[in-house]
Coordinates of C-alpha atoms in Angstrom, one line a residue:
X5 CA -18.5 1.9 -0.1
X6 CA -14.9 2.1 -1.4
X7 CA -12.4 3.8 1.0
X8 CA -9.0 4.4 0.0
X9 CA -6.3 4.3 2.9
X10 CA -3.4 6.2 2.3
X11 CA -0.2 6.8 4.3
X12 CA 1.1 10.1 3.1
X13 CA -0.9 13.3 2.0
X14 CA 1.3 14.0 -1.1
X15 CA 0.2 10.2 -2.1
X16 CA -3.6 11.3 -1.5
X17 CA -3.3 14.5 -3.5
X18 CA -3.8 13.2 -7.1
X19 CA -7.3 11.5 -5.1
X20 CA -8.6 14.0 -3.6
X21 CA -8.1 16.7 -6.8
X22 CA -10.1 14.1 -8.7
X23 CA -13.1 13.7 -6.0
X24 CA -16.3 16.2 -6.0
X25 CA -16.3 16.5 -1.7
X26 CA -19.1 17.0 0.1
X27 CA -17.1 16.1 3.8
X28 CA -13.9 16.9 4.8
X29 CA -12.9 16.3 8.2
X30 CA -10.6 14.9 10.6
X31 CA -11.2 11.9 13.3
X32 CA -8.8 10.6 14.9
X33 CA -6.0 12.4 13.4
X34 CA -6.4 11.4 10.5
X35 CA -7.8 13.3 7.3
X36 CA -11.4 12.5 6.1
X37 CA -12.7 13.0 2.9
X38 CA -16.1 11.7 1.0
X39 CA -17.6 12.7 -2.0
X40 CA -17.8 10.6 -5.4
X41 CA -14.8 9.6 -7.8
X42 CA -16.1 8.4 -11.3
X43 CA -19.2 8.0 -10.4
X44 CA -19.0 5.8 -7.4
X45 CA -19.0 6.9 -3.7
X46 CA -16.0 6.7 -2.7
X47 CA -13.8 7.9 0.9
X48 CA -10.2 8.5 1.1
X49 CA -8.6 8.4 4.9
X50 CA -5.2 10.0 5.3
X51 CA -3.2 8.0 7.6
X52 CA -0.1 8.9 8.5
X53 CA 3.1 7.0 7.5
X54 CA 4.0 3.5 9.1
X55 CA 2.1 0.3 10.2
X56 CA -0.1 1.5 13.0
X57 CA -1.1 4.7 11.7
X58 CA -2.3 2.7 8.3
X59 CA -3.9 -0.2 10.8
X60 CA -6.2 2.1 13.0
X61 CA -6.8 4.0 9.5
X62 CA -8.5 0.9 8.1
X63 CA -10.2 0.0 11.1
X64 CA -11.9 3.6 10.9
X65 CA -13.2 3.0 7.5
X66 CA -14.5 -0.3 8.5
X67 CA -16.0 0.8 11.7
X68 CA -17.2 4.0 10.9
X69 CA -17.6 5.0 7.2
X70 CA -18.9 1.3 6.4
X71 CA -16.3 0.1 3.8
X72 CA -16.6 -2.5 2.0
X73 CA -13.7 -3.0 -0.1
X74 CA -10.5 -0.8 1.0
X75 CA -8.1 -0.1 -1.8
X76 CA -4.3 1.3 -0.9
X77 CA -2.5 2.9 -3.1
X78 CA 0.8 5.2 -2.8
X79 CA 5.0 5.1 -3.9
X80 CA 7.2 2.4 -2.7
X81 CA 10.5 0.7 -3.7
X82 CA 11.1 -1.6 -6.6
X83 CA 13.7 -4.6 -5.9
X84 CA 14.4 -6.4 -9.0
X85 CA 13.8 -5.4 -12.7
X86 CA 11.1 -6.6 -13.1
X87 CA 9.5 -2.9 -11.8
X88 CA 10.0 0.5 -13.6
X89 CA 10.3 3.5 -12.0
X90 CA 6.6 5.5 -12.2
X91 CA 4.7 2.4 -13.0
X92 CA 2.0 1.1 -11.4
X93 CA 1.5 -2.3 -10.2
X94 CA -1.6 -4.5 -8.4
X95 CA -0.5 -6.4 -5.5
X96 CA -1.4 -10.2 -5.3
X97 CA -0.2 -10.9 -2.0
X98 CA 2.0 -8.9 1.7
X99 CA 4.4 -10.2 3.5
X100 CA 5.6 -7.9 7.2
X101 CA 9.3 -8.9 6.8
X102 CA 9.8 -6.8 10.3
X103 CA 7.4 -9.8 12.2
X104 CA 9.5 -12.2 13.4
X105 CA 8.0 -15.7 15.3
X106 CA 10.5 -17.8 14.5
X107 CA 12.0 -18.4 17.8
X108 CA 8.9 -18.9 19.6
X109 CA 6.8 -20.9 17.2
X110 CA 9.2 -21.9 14.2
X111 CA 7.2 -20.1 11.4
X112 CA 8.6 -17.9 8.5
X113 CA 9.7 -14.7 8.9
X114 CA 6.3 -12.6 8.6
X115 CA 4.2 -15.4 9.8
X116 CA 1.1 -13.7 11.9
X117 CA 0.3 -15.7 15.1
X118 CA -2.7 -16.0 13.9
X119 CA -1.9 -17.8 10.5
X120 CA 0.0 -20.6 9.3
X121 CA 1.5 -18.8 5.9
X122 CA 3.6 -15.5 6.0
X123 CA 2.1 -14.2 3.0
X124 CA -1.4 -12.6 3.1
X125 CA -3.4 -13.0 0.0
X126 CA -4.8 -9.8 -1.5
X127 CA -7.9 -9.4 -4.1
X128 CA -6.3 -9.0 -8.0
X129 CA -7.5 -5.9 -9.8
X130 CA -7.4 -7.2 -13.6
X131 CA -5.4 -5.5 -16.3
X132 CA -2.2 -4.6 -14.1
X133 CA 1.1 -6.4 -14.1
X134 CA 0.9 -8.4 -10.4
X135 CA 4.1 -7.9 -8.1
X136 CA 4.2 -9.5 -4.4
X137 CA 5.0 -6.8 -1.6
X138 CA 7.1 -6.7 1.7
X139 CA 5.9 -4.1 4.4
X140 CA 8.2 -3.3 7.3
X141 CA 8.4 0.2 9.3
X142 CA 11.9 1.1 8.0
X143 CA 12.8 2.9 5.6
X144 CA 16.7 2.6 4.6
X145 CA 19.3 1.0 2.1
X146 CA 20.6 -2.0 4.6
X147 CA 21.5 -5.1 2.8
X148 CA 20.6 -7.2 5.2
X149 CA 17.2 -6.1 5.0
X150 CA 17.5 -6.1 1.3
X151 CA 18.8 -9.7 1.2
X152 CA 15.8 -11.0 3.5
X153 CA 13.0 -9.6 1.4
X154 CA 14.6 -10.7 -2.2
X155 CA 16.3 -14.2 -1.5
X156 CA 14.6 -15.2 1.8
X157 CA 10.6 -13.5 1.2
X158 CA 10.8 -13.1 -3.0
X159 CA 9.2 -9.9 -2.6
X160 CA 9.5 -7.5 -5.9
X161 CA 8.4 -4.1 -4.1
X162 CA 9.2 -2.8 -0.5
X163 CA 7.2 -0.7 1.5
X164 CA 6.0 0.2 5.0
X165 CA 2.3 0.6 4.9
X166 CA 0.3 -2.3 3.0
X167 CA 1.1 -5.7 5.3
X168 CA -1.4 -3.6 8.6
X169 CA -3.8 -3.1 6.1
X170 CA -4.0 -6.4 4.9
X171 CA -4.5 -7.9 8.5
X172 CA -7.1 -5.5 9.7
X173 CA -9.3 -6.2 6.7
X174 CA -8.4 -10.5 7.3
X175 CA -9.5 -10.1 10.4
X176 CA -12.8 -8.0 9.3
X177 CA -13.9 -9.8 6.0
X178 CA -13.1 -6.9 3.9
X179 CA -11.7 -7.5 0.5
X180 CA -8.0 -5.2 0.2
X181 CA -6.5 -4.0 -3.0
X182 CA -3.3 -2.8 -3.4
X183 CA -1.8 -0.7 -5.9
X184 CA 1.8 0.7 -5.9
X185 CA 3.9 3.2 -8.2
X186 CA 7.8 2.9 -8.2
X187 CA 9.4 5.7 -6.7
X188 CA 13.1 4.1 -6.3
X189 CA 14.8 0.9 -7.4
X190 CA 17.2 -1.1 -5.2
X191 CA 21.0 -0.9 -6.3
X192 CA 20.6 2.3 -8.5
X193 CA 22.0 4.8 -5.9
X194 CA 20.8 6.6 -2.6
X195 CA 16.7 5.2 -1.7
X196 CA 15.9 8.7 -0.5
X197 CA 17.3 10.7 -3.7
X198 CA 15.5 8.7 -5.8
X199 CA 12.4 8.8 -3.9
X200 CA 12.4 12.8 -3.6
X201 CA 13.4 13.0 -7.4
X202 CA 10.9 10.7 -8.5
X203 CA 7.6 11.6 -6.7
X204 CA 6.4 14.4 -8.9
X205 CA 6.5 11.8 -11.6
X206 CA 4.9 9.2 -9.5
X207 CA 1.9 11.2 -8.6
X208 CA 1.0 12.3 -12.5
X209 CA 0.9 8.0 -12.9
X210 CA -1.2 7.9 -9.8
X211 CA -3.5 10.2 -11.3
X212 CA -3.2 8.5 -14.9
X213 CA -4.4 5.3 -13.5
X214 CA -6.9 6.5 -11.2
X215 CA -10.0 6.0 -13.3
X216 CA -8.8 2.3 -14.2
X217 CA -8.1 1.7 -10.2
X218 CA -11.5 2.3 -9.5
X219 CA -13.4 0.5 -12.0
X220 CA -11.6 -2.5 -12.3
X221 CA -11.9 -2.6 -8.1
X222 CA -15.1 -4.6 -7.2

């Protein structure tokens, strides 16, 4: 089965008004719904903003509605211009710029104990334009963050969900797709105005691409 993991309800919205739902429930504390999308069975589990609230959501579609492929999808921030505000772009690989070994075992910034490269591979979804992603639980305008993710990770979009999900389906064999719609560019004023100005308009290209999302997601 398909289960989409999704931070923020708003961000699940243009989902769930697409789905016929035959269970809607909450675990955990975290939304459950299941019911079919385009013909496919599909589940969406609404998670809660932040790495371990989008980690222990993906571990509960695993676990207990038997996914098989988990796709995320939601609003993040474009860092170069090669993004566009309200476009949607597949994710080829993570990197958690806010997990830091260096010190103790002389890896890249966003190196996992557990692996020798800081960027975790994701599976392509074909006929999108491919962008790499950096996760961290912040969400602010510092410039030192900003220069660490462009000059030191190469990262083209920001974000604070995608990197957890990525490791928990590593670790369980799961393939992971990403997909992410620009709700604010770096260096054109205030993050959060452009994010609250921009959603509406993010969620109507959500729901434009939903149909593509999930056929081209295998």
């Amino acid at each position: 089965m398909k289960c989409f993991v999704i931070a923020m309800k708003s961000e699940a919205e243009p989902l769930i008004s697409a789905m016929q739902i035959n269970k809607d429930y909450t675990a955990c504390g975290k939304r459950i719904v299941c019911g079919t999308l385009y013909g496919e069975q599909v589940a969406v589990v609404v998670c809660g903003v932040g790495k371990v609230n989008v980690a222990s959501g993906a571990q509960y579609a695993i676990d207990c509605l038997g996914a098989t492929v988990i796709i995320n999808l939601g609003v993040a921030g474009g860092l170069n211009n090669t993004v566009k505000i309200a476009q949607t772009y597949a994710v080829s690989a993570v990197v958690q710029y806010d997990f830091d070994l260096t010190q103790l075992n002389g890896t890249a910034i966003g190196t996992l104990n557990e692996c020798t490269e800081n960027y975790l591979p994701l599976s392509v979804a074909e006929g999108f334009e491919i962008k790499k992603v950096a996760t961290g639980d912040r969400f602010n305008d510092s410039p030192d963050d900003y220069k660490l993710i462009t000059e030191v990770l190469g990262a083209d979009i920001r974000e604070m969900e995608l990197g957890a999900i990525a490791q928990v389906c590593m670790h369980a064999g799961v393939k992971c797709y990403s997909f992410k719609t620009i709700s604010d560019l770096a260096g054109s004023g205030s993050t959060t105005e452009q994010f609250l100005k921009n959603l509406e308009t993010c969620f109507v290209s959500i729901s434009k691409t939903l149909e593509k999302i999930v056929k081209s997601t295998v």
